mmCIF file of C-alpha atoms and ligand atoms in Angstrom:
data_model
loop_
_atom_site.group_PDB
_atom_site.id
_atom_site.type_symbol
_atom_site.label_atom_id
_atom_site.label_comp_id
_atom_site.label_asym_id
_atom_site.label_seq_id
_atom_site.Cartn_x
_atom_site.Cartn_y
_atom_site.Cartn_z
ATOM 1 C CA UNK A 1 54.834 8.084 0.097
ATOM 2 C CA UNK A 2 55.249 4.595 1.010
ATOM 3 C CA UNK A 3 55.401 1.763 -1.411
ATOM 4 C CA UNK A 4 52.413 0.628 -2.023
ATOM 5 C CA UNK A 5 52.654 -3.568 -2.389
ATOM 6 C CA UNK A 6 48.955 -4.047 -3.338
ATOM 7 C CA UNK A 7 46.945 -2.068 -6.632
ATOM 8 C CA UNK A 8 43.840 -0.790 -7.012
ATOM 9 C CA UNK A 9 43.890 -3.737 -9.985
ATOM 10 C CA UNK A 10 44.331 -6.659 -7.027
ATOM 11 C CA UNK A 11 41.566 -5.091 -5.391
ATOM 12 C CA UNK A 12 39.671 -4.960 -8.392
ATOM 13 C CA UNK A 13 40.300 -8.414 -9.340
ATOM 14 C CA UNK A 14 40.193 -9.509 -5.685
ATOM 15 C CA UNK A 15 36.453 -8.444 -5.807
ATOM 16 C CA UNK A 16 35.831 -9.531 -9.104
ATOM 17 C CA UNK A 17 35.143 -13.376 -6.778
ATOM 18 C CA UNK A 18 32.116 -11.517 -4.545
ATOM 19 C CA UNK A 19 29.081 -12.468 -6.015
ATOM 20 C CA UNK A 20 25.766 -9.686 -5.940
ATOM 21 C CA UNK A 21 23.805 -12.681 -4.330
ATOM 22 C CA UNK A 22 20.414 -11.835 -6.352
ATOM 23 C CA UNK A 23 21.839 -10.991 -9.015
ATOM 24 C CA UNK A 24 24.151 -13.361 -9.453
ATOM 25 C CA UNK A 25 27.248 -11.144 -10.962
ATOM 26 C CA UNK A 26 30.241 -10.319 -9.548
ATOM 27 C CA UNK A 27 30.311 -6.519 -7.831
ATOM 28 C CA UNK A 28 32.493 -5.303 -10.467
ATOM 29 C CA UNK A 29 30.811 -5.701 -13.319
ATOM 30 C CA UNK A 30 27.706 -4.613 -11.988
ATOM 31 C CA UNK A 31 29.622 -1.485 -11.291
ATOM 32 C CA UNK A 32 29.125 -1.984 -7.542
ATOM 33 C CA UNK A 33 32.921 -0.508 -6.503
ATOM 34 C CA UNK A 34 33.528 2.900 -6.377
ATOM 35 C CA UNK A 35 36.396 5.070 -4.198
ATOM 36 C CA UNK A 36 39.652 2.072 -3.628
ATOM 37 C CA UNK A 37 41.358 3.889 -1.279
ATOM 38 C CA UNK A 38 44.726 1.837 0.005
ATOM 39 C CA UNK A 39 47.113 3.285 2.314
ATOM 40 C CA UNK A 40 49.753 0.597 3.545
ATOM 41 C CA UNK A 41 47.820 -2.309 4.897
ATOM 42 C CA UNK A 42 44.626 -0.772 4.556
ATOM 43 C CA UNK A 43 41.689 -1.011 2.324
ATOM 44 C CA UNK A 44 39.001 1.123 1.949
ATOM 45 C CA UNK A 45 35.723 0.430 -0.726
ATOM 46 C CA UNK A 46 32.568 1.420 -0.947
ATOM 47 C CA UNK A 47 29.862 -1.020 -2.231
ATOM 48 C CA UNK A 48 26.968 0.985 -3.852
ATOM 49 C CA UNK A 49 23.496 -0.936 -3.877
ATOM 50 C CA UNK A 50 20.803 -1.263 -5.809
ATOM 51 C CA UNK A 51 18.548 0.065 -3.193
ATOM 52 C CA UNK A 52 20.008 1.143 0.614
ATOM 53 C CA UNK A 53 16.978 -1.275 1.770
ATOM 54 C CA UNK A 54 19.566 -4.689 0.829
ATOM 55 C CA UNK A 55 19.095 -6.777 2.560
ATOM 56 C CA UNK A 56 22.069 -9.165 1.752
ATOM 57 C CA UNK A 57 23.797 -6.172 2.908
ATOM 58 C CA UNK A 58 26.000 -8.376 5.806
ATOM 59 C CA UNK A 59 26.661 -11.039 3.002
ATOM 60 C CA UNK A 60 28.379 -9.035 0.847
ATOM 61 C CA UNK A 61 29.754 -6.770 3.735
ATOM 62 C CA UNK A 62 31.925 -10.066 4.795
ATOM 63 C CA UNK A 63 32.646 -11.323 1.291
ATOM 64 C CA UNK A 64 33.898 -8.163 0.635
ATOM 65 C CA UNK A 65 36.206 -8.801 3.844
ATOM 66 C CA UNK A 66 37.166 -12.215 3.280
ATOM 67 C CA UNK A 67 38.265 -11.761 -0.281
ATOM 68 C CA UNK A 68 40.510 -8.387 0.653
ATOM 69 C CA UNK A 69 42.162 -10.070 3.833
ATOM 70 C CA UNK A 70 43.320 -11.921 1.959
ATOM 71 C CA UNK A 71 45.527 -9.604 -0.077
ATOM 72 C CA UNK A 72 49.188 -9.869 1.064
ATOM 73 C CA UNK A 73 49.842 -7.435 3.620
ATOM 74 C CA UNK A 74 46.208 -6.309 4.101
ATOM 75 C CA UNK A 75 45.003 -6.223 7.432
ATOM 76 C CA UNK A 76 42.237 -3.768 7.553
ATOM 77 C CA UNK A 77 39.173 -2.854 5.756
ATOM 78 C CA UNK A 78 36.703 -0.150 5.682
ATOM 79 C CA UNK A 79 33.345 -0.849 3.653
ATOM 80 C CA UNK A 80 31.096 1.722 3.219
ATOM 81 C CA UNK A 81 27.708 1.679 1.097
ATOM 82 C CA UNK A 82 25.764 3.842 -0.643
ATOM 83 C CA UNK A 83 23.312 3.269 -3.112
ATOM 84 C CA UNK A 84 21.501 4.144 -6.063
ATOM 85 C CA UNK A 85 18.003 2.637 -6.909
ATOM 86 C CA UNK A 86 17.406 2.106 -10.599
ATOM 87 C CA UNK A 87 14.454 3.825 -11.627
ATOM 88 C CA UNK A 88 11.566 2.528 -14.108
ATOM 89 C CA UNK A 89 11.903 4.649 -17.146
ATOM 90 C CA UNK A 90 8.242 4.989 -17.818
ATOM 91 C CA UNK A 91 7.219 6.740 -14.835
ATOM 92 C CA UNK A 92 9.626 9.680 -15.766
ATOM 93 C CA UNK A 93 9.032 9.522 -19.557
ATOM 94 C CA UNK A 94 5.222 9.313 -19.580
ATOM 95 C CA UNK A 95 4.349 11.331 -16.071
ATOM 96 C CA UNK A 96 7.318 13.648 -15.510
ATOM 97 C CA UNK A 97 7.610 13.761 -12.532
ATOM 98 C CA UNK A 98 10.904 12.267 -9.996
ATOM 99 C CA UNK A 99 9.762 9.342 -8.588
ATOM 100 C CA UNK A 100 12.244 6.069 -9.595
ATOM 101 C CA UNK A 101 9.800 3.591 -9.055
ATOM 102 C CA UNK A 102 5.936 2.746 -8.263
ATOM 103 C CA UNK A 103 4.684 0.051 -6.098
ATOM 104 C CA UNK A 104 0.854 -0.853 -5.637
ATOM 105 C CA UNK A 105 -0.600 -3.218 -2.471
ATOM 106 C CA UNK A 106 -3.745 -4.805 -3.285
ATOM 107 C CA UNK A 107 -6.172 -7.337 -2.117
ATOM 108 C CA UNK A 108 -9.111 -9.138 -3.395
ATOM 109 C CA UNK A 109 -10.805 -8.555 0.119
ATOM 110 C CA UNK A 110 -11.197 -5.876 2.432
ATOM 111 C CA UNK A 111 -9.773 -5.639 6.061
ATOM 112 C CA UNK A 112 -7.243 -7.908 5.267
ATOM 113 C CA UNK A 113 -4.623 -5.096 6.377
ATOM 114 C CA UNK A 114 -3.594 -3.372 3.082
ATOM 115 C CA UNK A 115 -2.989 -0.468 4.714
ATOM 116 C CA UNK A 116 -1.498 -1.075 7.599
ATOM 117 C CA UNK A 117 1.005 -2.853 5.697
ATOM 118 C CA UNK A 118 1.587 -0.056 3.141
ATOM 119 C CA UNK A 119 2.316 2.180 5.727
ATOM 120 C CA UNK A 120 4.241 -0.023 7.655
ATOM 121 C CA UNK A 121 6.480 -0.787 4.868
ATOM 122 C CA UNK A 122 6.757 3.018 3.430
ATOM 123 C CA UNK A 123 8.184 3.957 7.130
ATOM 124 C CA UNK A 124 10.128 0.451 7.063
ATOM 125 C CA UNK A 125 12.125 1.192 3.721
ATOM 126 C CA UNK A 126 12.499 5.010 4.755
ATOM 127 C CA UNK A 127 14.410 3.884 8.035
ATOM 128 C CA UNK A 128 16.762 2.247 5.853
ATOM 129 C CA UNK A 129 17.694 5.706 3.889
ATOM 130 C CA UNK A 130 15.191 5.379 0.884
ATOM 131 C CA UNK A 131 13.130 8.425 0.313
ATOM 132 C CA UNK A 132 9.756 6.910 0.202
ATOM 133 C CA UNK A 133 6.365 8.870 -0.554
ATOM 134 C CA UNK A 134 2.894 7.076 -0.001
ATOM 135 C CA UNK A 135 -0.121 7.365 -1.494
ATOM 136 C CA UNK A 136 -3.278 6.740 -0.455
ATOM 137 C CA UNK A 137 -5.575 5.809 -3.482
ATOM 138 C CA UNK A 138 -8.572 4.505 -1.284
ATOM 139 C CA UNK A 139 -10.973 7.496 -2.693
ATOM 140 C CA UNK A 140 -13.789 5.582 -0.558
ATOM 141 C CA UNK A 141 -12.339 5.111 2.721
ATOM 142 C CA UNK A 142 -8.997 7.174 3.271
ATOM 143 C CA UNK A 143 -7.531 5.413 6.159
ATOM 144 C CA UNK A 144 -3.963 6.817 5.741
ATOM 145 C CA UNK A 145 -3.991 10.233 7.596
ATOM 146 C CA UNK A 146 -5.360 8.538 10.935
ATOM 147 C CA UNK A 147 -3.195 5.914 10.190
ATOM 148 C CA UNK A 148 -0.231 8.221 10.613
ATOM 149 C CA UNK A 149 -1.366 11.145 12.055
ATOM 150 C CA UNK A 150 -1.641 13.592 9.796
ATOM 151 C CA UNK A 151 -5.091 15.589 9.027
ATOM 152 C CA UNK A 152 -3.763 17.931 6.899
ATOM 153 C CA UNK A 153 -1.577 18.664 3.640
ATOM 154 C CA UNK A 154 0.818 21.525 3.338
ATOM 155 C CA UNK A 155 -0.398 24.717 0.912
ATOM 156 C CA UNK A 156 -0.288 23.935 -2.674
ATOM 157 C CA UNK A 157 2.989 25.155 -4.315
ATOM 158 C CA UNK A 158 3.513 26.139 -8.135
ATOM 159 C CA UNK A 159 -0.371 24.982 -8.507
ATOM 160 C CA UNK A 160 0.990 21.587 -7.305
ATOM 161 C CA UNK A 161 -0.187 19.602 -3.966
ATOM 162 C CA UNK A 162 2.578 19.284 -1.314
ATOM 163 C CA UNK A 163 2.652 16.060 0.007
ATOM 164 C CA UNK A 164 2.352 16.072 4.229
ATOM 165 C CA UNK A 165 5.113 14.434 5.869
ATOM 166 C CA UNK A 166 5.458 11.588 9.075
ATOM 167 C CA UNK A 167 7.807 9.527 10.337
ATOM 168 C CA UNK A 168 10.019 10.014 7.336
ATOM 169 C CA UNK A 169 7.779 9.847 4.941
ATOM 170 C CA UNK A 170 6.122 11.974 2.006
ATOM 171 C CA UNK A 171 2.270 11.316 2.168
ATOM 172 C CA UNK A 172 -0.909 11.952 -0.199
ATOM 173 C CA UNK A 173 -4.422 11.154 0.335
ATOM 174 C CA UNK A 174 -7.758 12.153 -0.885
ATOM 175 C CA UNK A 175 -8.264 11.927 3.304
ATOM 176 C CA UNK A 176 -6.699 15.783 2.343
ATOM 177 C CA UNK A 177 -8.835 17.080 -0.757
ATOM 178 C CA UNK A 178 -12.818 15.907 0.913
ATOM 179 C CA UNK A 179 -14.236 16.932 3.643
ATOM 180 C CA UNK A 180 -14.190 14.302 6.555
ATOM 181 C CA UNK A 181 -17.335 12.237 6.817
ATOM 182 C CA UNK A 182 -18.928 13.431 3.300
ATOM 183 C CA UNK A 183 -19.712 10.339 1.039
ATOM 184 C CA UNK A 184 -18.366 11.061 -2.379
ATOM 185 C CA UNK A 185 -19.882 9.452 -5.404
ATOM 186 C CA UNK A 186 -17.230 8.561 -7.812
ATOM 187 C CA UNK A 187 -18.174 8.858 -11.792
ATOM 188 C CA UNK A 188 -15.552 6.208 -14.065
ATOM 189 C CA UNK A 189 -13.384 9.282 -15.950
ATOM 190 C CA UNK A 190 -13.685 11.393 -12.761
ATOM 191 C CA UNK A 191 -11.955 8.553 -10.683
ATOM 192 C CA UNK A 192 -10.054 7.749 -13.147
ATOM 193 C CA UNK A 193 -8.816 11.683 -13.221
ATOM 194 C CA UNK A 194 -8.804 11.409 -10.084
ATOM 195 C CA UNK A 195 -6.297 8.712 -8.780
ATOM 196 C CA UNK A 196 -4.121 9.625 -11.895
ATOM 197 C CA UNK A 197 -3.913 13.228 -10.033
ATOM 198 C CA UNK A 198 -3.306 12.157 -6.917
ATOM 199 C CA UNK A 199 0.063 10.628 -8.547
ATOM 200 C CA UNK A 200 0.929 13.435 -11.200
ATOM 201 C CA UNK A 201 -0.009 16.864 -9.428
ATOM 202 C CA UNK A 202 1.967 16.499 -6.413
ATOM 203 C CA UNK A 203 5.575 17.788 -5.849
ATOM 204 C CA UNK A 204 6.762 14.292 -5.023
ATOM 205 C CA UNK A 205 10.596 15.593 -5.288
ATOM 206 C CA UNK A 206 13.090 12.886 -5.714
ATOM 207 C CA UNK A 207 11.565 9.582 -4.560
ATOM 208 C CA UNK A 208 12.906 5.846 -5.075
ATOM 209 C CA UNK A 209 9.356 4.502 -4.413
ATOM 210 C CA UNK A 210 6.437 5.327 -3.853
ATOM 211 C CA UNK A 211 3.949 2.898 -1.991
ATOM 212 C CA UNK A 212 0.160 2.919 -3.980
ATOM 213 C CA UNK A 213 -2.157 2.343 -0.869
ATOM 214 C CA UNK A 214 -5.634 0.634 -2.793
ATOM 215 C CA UNK A 215 -9.123 0.302 -1.655
ATOM 216 C CA UNK A 216 -10.016 -3.543 -1.393
ATOM 217 C CA UNK A 217 -11.820 -5.416 -4.564
ATOM 218 C CA UNK A 218 -10.418 -5.963 -7.810
ATOM 219 C CA UNK A 219 -12.135 -2.591 -9.570
ATOM 220 C CA UNK A 220 -12.220 0.757 -10.971
ATOM 221 C CA UNK A 221 -9.745 1.671 -8.772
ATOM 222 C CA UNK A 222 -6.958 -0.970 -9.515
ATOM 223 C CA UNK A 223 -7.646 -0.476 -12.822
ATOM 224 C CA UNK A 224 -7.683 3.336 -12.667
ATOM 225 C CA UNK A 225 -4.278 3.205 -11.580
ATOM 226 C CA UNK A 226 -2.435 0.660 -13.454
ATOM 227 C CA UNK A 227 -3.505 2.183 -17.192
ATOM 228 C CA UNK A 228 -3.008 6.202 -16.040
ATOM 229 C CA UNK A 229 0.637 5.281 -13.901
ATOM 230 C CA UNK A 230 3.203 3.091 -15.341
ATOM 231 C CA UNK A 231 3.144 0.504 -12.142
ATOM 232 C CA UNK A 232 6.641 -1.284 -11.397
ATOM 233 C CA UNK A 233 5.110 -3.850 -9.245
ATOM 234 C CA UNK A 234 2.389 -5.171 -7.265
ATOM 235 C CA UNK A 235 1.888 -6.619 -3.999
ATOM 236 C CA UNK A 236 -0.943 -9.110 -2.988
ATOM 237 C CA UNK A 237 -1.523 -8.719 0.881
ATOM 238 C CA UNK A 238 -3.960 -12.040 2.182
ATOM 239 C CA UNK A 239 -4.637 -13.134 5.366
ATOM 240 C CA UNK A 240 -4.151 -17.299 5.468
ATOM 241 C CA UNK A 241 -7.781 -18.278 5.591
ATOM 242 C CA UNK A 242 -9.253 -19.448 1.667
ATOM 243 C CA UNK A 243 -12.009 -17.074 1.472
ATOM 244 C CA UNK A 244 -9.687 -14.058 1.456
ATOM 245 C CA UNK A 245 -6.769 -16.195 -0.616
ATOM 246 C CA UNK A 246 -10.283 -16.956 -3.015
ATOM 247 C CA UNK A 247 -10.188 -12.880 -3.262
ATOM 248 C CA UNK A 248 -6.066 -12.625 -3.488
ATOM 249 C CA UNK A 249 -5.829 -14.906 -6.328
ATOM 250 C CA UNK A 250 -8.546 -12.239 -8.387
ATOM 251 C CA UNK A 251 -6.321 -9.527 -7.057
ATOM 252 C CA UNK A 252 -3.343 -11.489 -8.708
ATOM 253 C CA UNK A 253 -4.992 -12.020 -11.957
ATOM 254 C CA UNK A 254 -6.178 -8.020 -12.249
ATOM 255 C CA UNK A 255 -2.805 -7.241 -12.276
ATOM 256 C CA UNK A 256 -1.702 -9.716 -14.187
ATOM 257 C CA UNK A 257 -4.452 -8.893 -16.857
ATOM 258 C CA UNK A 258 -3.177 -5.034 -16.725
ATOM 259 C CA UNK A 259 0.183 -6.279 -17.030
ATOM 260 C CA UNK A 260 1.601 -5.593 -13.355
ATOM 261 C CA UNK A 261 4.631 -7.226 -12.735
ATOM 262 C CA UNK A 262 3.922 -8.793 -9.029
ATOM 263 C CA UNK A 263 6.726 -8.715 -6.255
ATOM 264 C CA UNK A 264 4.458 -11.321 -4.321
ATOM 265 C CA UNK A 265 1.836 -12.039 -1.688
ATOM 266 C CA UNK A 266 2.611 -11.360 2.188
ATOM 267 C CA UNK A 267 0.344 -13.345 4.399
ATOM 268 C CA UNK A 268 -1.013 -10.782 7.073
ATOM 269 C CA UNK A 269 -2.631 -11.941 10.666
ATOM 270 C CA UNK A 270 -0.828 -15.184 10.029
ATOM 271 C CA UNK A 271 -0.201 -16.296 13.474
ATOM 272 C CA UNK A 272 -0.592 -14.540 17.488
ATOM 273 C CA UNK A 273 1.563 -15.114 20.222
ATOM 274 C CA UNK A 274 -0.258 -14.999 23.564
ATOM 275 C CA UNK A 275 2.083 -12.068 25.796
ATOM 276 C CA UNK A 276 0.892 -13.624 28.685
ATOM 277 C CA UNK A 277 1.778 -17.348 27.868
ATOM 278 C CA UNK A 278 3.521 -17.230 24.530
ATOM 279 C CA UNK A 279 1.373 -19.319 23.263
ATOM 280 C CA UNK A 280 0.785 -19.300 19.291
ATOM 281 C CA UNK A 281 -2.110 -19.395 17.950
ATOM 282 C CA UNK A 282 -2.969 -19.407 13.887
ATOM 283 C CA UNK A 283 -6.578 -17.836 14.598
ATOM 284 C CA UNK A 284 -7.353 -18.060 10.354
ATOM 285 C CA UNK A 285 -5.571 -21.268 9.793
ATOM 286 C CA UNK A 286 -1.185 -20.962 8.509
ATOM 287 C CA UNK A 287 0.512 -21.223 5.229
ATOM 288 C CA UNK A 288 -2.452 -20.874 2.856
ATOM 289 C CA UNK A 289 -0.916 -17.187 0.858
ATOM 290 C CA UNK A 290 2.440 -19.630 0.757
ATOM 291 C CA UNK A 291 0.507 -22.056 -0.886
ATOM 292 C CA UNK A 292 -1.301 -19.527 -3.109
ATOM 293 C CA UNK A 293 1.931 -18.339 -3.961
ATOM 294 C CA UNK A 294 3.986 -21.371 -5.122
ATOM 295 C CA UNK A 295 0.305 -22.385 -7.297
ATOM 296 C CA UNK A 296 0.308 -19.397 -8.850
ATOM 297 C CA UNK A 297 4.310 -19.166 -9.572
ATOM 298 C CA UNK A 298 4.439 -15.569 -7.503
ATOM 299 C CA UNK A 299 6.388 -14.914 -5.035
ATOM 300 C CA UNK A 300 5.982 -15.096 -1.295
ATOM 301 C CA UNK A 301 7.098 -12.284 0.351
ATOM 302 C CA UNK A 302 6.593 -13.506 3.754
ATOM 303 C CA UNK A 303 3.929 -13.743 6.730
ATOM 304 C CA UNK A 304 3.348 -11.380 9.921
ATOM 305 C CA UNK A 305 1.966 -11.860 13.072
ATOM 306 C CA UNK A 306 -1.485 -10.238 14.556
ATOM 307 C CA UNK A 307 -0.288 -7.664 17.189
ATOM 308 C CA UNK A 308 -2.855 -5.788 18.771
ATOM 309 C CA UNK A 309 -0.112 -2.941 18.725
ATOM 310 C CA UNK A 310 -0.151 -2.760 14.922
ATOM 311 C CA UNK A 311 -3.903 -1.969 15.562
ATOM 312 C CA UNK A 312 -3.287 0.632 18.358
ATOM 313 C CA UNK A 313 -0.956 2.091 16.333
ATOM 314 C CA UNK A 314 -2.862 2.641 13.353
ATOM 315 C CA UNK A 315 -6.368 3.706 15.466
ATOM 316 C CA UNK A 316 -3.466 6.533 17.344
ATOM 317 C CA UNK A 317 -1.476 6.914 14.234
ATOM 318 C CA UNK A 318 1.652 5.536 15.850
ATOM 319 C CA UNK A 319 2.775 3.133 13.387
ATOM 320 C CA UNK A 320 4.043 -0.294 15.131
ATOM 321 C CA UNK A 321 7.470 -0.020 13.437
ATOM 322 C CA UNK A 322 7.702 3.165 15.519
ATOM 323 C CA UNK A 323 6.288 2.772 18.092
ATOM 324 C CA UNK A 324 7.984 -0.930 19.143
ATOM 325 C CA UNK A 325 10.704 -1.446 16.305
ATOM 326 C CA UNK A 326 12.362 -4.284 18.248
ATOM 327 C CA UNK A 327 8.441 -6.380 18.496
ATOM 328 C CA UNK A 328 8.583 -9.024 16.034
ATOM 329 C CA UNK A 329 6.117 -7.625 13.578
ATOM 330 C CA UNK A 330 8.232 -5.023 13.756
ATOM 331 C CA UNK A 331 11.105 -7.172 12.083
ATOM 332 C CA UNK A 332 8.984 -8.895 10.390
ATOM 333 C CA UNK A 333 8.155 -5.497 8.022
ATOM 334 C CA UNK A 334 11.932 -4.483 7.813
ATOM 335 C CA UNK A 335 12.430 -7.784 6.583
ATOM 336 C CA UNK A 336 9.328 -7.301 3.998
ATOM 337 C CA UNK A 337 10.129 -3.798 2.985
ATOM 338 C CA UNK A 338 13.876 -5.076 2.614
ATOM 339 C CA UNK A 339 12.238 -8.198 0.227
ATOM 340 C CA UNK A 340 9.942 -6.042 -2.180
ATOM 341 C CA UNK A 341 12.990 -3.151 -2.729
ATOM 342 C CA UNK A 342 15.237 -6.534 -3.682
ATOM 343 C CA UNK A 343 12.810 -7.541 -5.839
ATOM 344 C CA UNK A 344 12.406 -4.487 -7.696
ATOM 345 C CA UNK A 345 16.343 -4.361 -8.116
ATOM 346 C CA UNK A 346 15.866 -7.645 -9.724
ATOM 347 C CA UNK A 347 12.884 -6.621 -11.573
ATOM 348 C CA UNK A 348 15.219 -4.265 -13.003
ATOM 349 C CA UNK A 349 18.148 -6.141 -13.834
ATOM 350 C CA UNK A 350 15.788 -8.177 -15.699
ATOM 351 C CA UNK A 351 14.344 -5.626 -17.598
ATOM 352 C CA UNK A 352 17.227 -3.107 -18.456
ATOM 353 C CA UNK A 353 15.356 -1.680 -20.984
ATOM 354 C CA UNK A 354 12.222 -0.767 -18.553
ATOM 355 C CA UNK A 355 14.441 1.210 -15.683
ATOM 356 C CA UNK A 356 17.827 3.406 -15.873
ATOM 357 C CA UNK A 357 19.234 5.101 -13.295
ATOM 358 C CA UNK A 358 17.565 8.205 -13.048
ATOM 359 C CA UNK A 359 20.161 10.384 -11.108
HETATM 360 N N1 LIG B 1 -1.046 -7.646 11.536
HETATM 361 C C1 LIG B 1 -1.996 -7.575 12.011
HETATM 362 N N2 LIG B 1 -2.154 -7.216 13.715
HETATM 363 C C2 LIG B 1 -3.460 -6.640 14.413
HETATM 364 N N3 LIG B 1 -4.205 -5.628 13.983
HETATM 365 C C3 LIG B 1 -4.095 -5.140 12.197
HETATM 366 C C4 LIG B 1 -2.599 -6.316 11.431
HETATM 367 N N4 LIG B 1 -3.090 -5.755 10.212
HETATM 368 C C5 LIG B 1 -4.055 -4.793 10.012
HETATM 369 N N5 LIG B 1 -4.384 -4.887 11.793
HETATM 370 C C6 LIG B 1 -6.143 -4.150 11.712
HETATM 371 O O1 LIG B 1 -6.969 -5.233 10.897
HETATM 372 C C7 LIG B 1 -7.752 -3.680 10.328
HETATM 373 C C8 LIG B 1 -7.761 -3.354 9.085
HETATM 374 O O2 LIG B 1 -6.739 -3.362 8.575
HETATM 375 P P1 LIG B 1 -6.500 -2.664 7.496
HETATM 376 O O3 LIG B 1 -7.524 -0.952 7.145
HETATM 377 O O4 LIG B 1 -5.224 -2.188 7.521
HETATM 378 O O5 LIG B 1 -6.635 -3.172 6.078
HETATM 379 P P2 LIG B 1 -6.990 -2.961 4.775
HETATM 380 O O6 LIG B 1 -7.283 -3.737 3.977
HETATM 381 O O7 LIG B 1 -6.658 -1.932 4.263
HETATM 382 O O8 LIG B 1 -9.050 -2.787 4.801
HETATM 383 P P3 LIG B 1 -10.220 -1.571 3.394
HETATM 384 O O9 LIG B 1 -10.029 -3.054 3.029
HETATM 385 O O10 LIG B 1 -10.492 -1.524 4.197
HETATM 386 O O11 LIG B 1 -8.890 -0.956 3.281
HETATM 387 C C9 LIG B 1 -7.084 -1.941 11.268
HETATM 388 O O12 LIG B 1 -7.595 -1.883 12.067
HETATM 389 C C10 LIG B 1 -5.540 -2.736 11.661
HETATM 390 O O13 LIG B 1 -5.380 -2.026 12.603
HETATM 391 MG MG1 LIG B 2 -7.000 0.130 3.679
#
């Protein structure tokens, strides 16, 4: 065995100088450093992230390389990433389902793109390697089966519903349980029970994030969900114009009243780039959601362009993040997904009592 000039302790001390940019502590203190190997002039290390969708992976990797290359005699660095998503432990303790985090997507106003956002961020998160479920809580007009191109779920197993699978995510929808074209009239307690069962009576298997698409409005469904299921956080989708924002505020206040942490506001259909001329049009105005987020003291998560391919993808069951992964809107969905995952990690870090690592 060759004599090592650099020890594991040296590597750890060096990595104490690398900060996790969002948690503002060093990687060693955060227990994110694993599998240090030293072989002559080569160091290998695994960094265990709090989410596979970490938006700052590149920054962390560069910092790790920099501090390790500064060690005497070290010339090559191998950085690998792993992740261990923190779980909101209330979910398992109250519902006994293997789901680490539940995130609700809401809006005050209908038709602003909640389902489109829920579906595309779910897939974008799955593309990073996260284990994702998508639950269609729109019991009045479930759209997600069509948006993901699936019309049925597999047969039940062990008295539990088995979610459908599409594009690497698991999907559960009231659309699988009721006849198409049949209006359903829900009465208070029934609705409450149905929404809860769509979360609890499903064989989800291990999920890092369960994304829940709510029906429009700030009414029964949002309340039922928040009262029957511990929600890790809520996202509000809005278009930029004032009337939509007024509704978005109501959605936000409803979450606050229900003690659901707000992950932030997303501005959808913020602008349109004409494919023929490249000119940019701000059809519904611009920047309204960011201003509203500032006023309300909640994070602004980003904006998504209006892109007909997103609409076509929704109609044909081929989401835009899958069909056009290099488009601006797909990139924006990827960034949005990463921001949401990062916000959840920070939330877990700030309120560790609610969050435990469920292995
Ligand atoms: N960024 C976008 N660019 C183009 N079309 C979009 C975009 N976002 C959503 N759409 C389209 O707008 C319509 C409404 O979107 P969606 O169904 O996602 O909204 P919603 O808020 O879930 O509606 P509802 O309130 O009825 O549940 C759909 O046809 C969808 O494809
Ligand atoms: Mg919808």
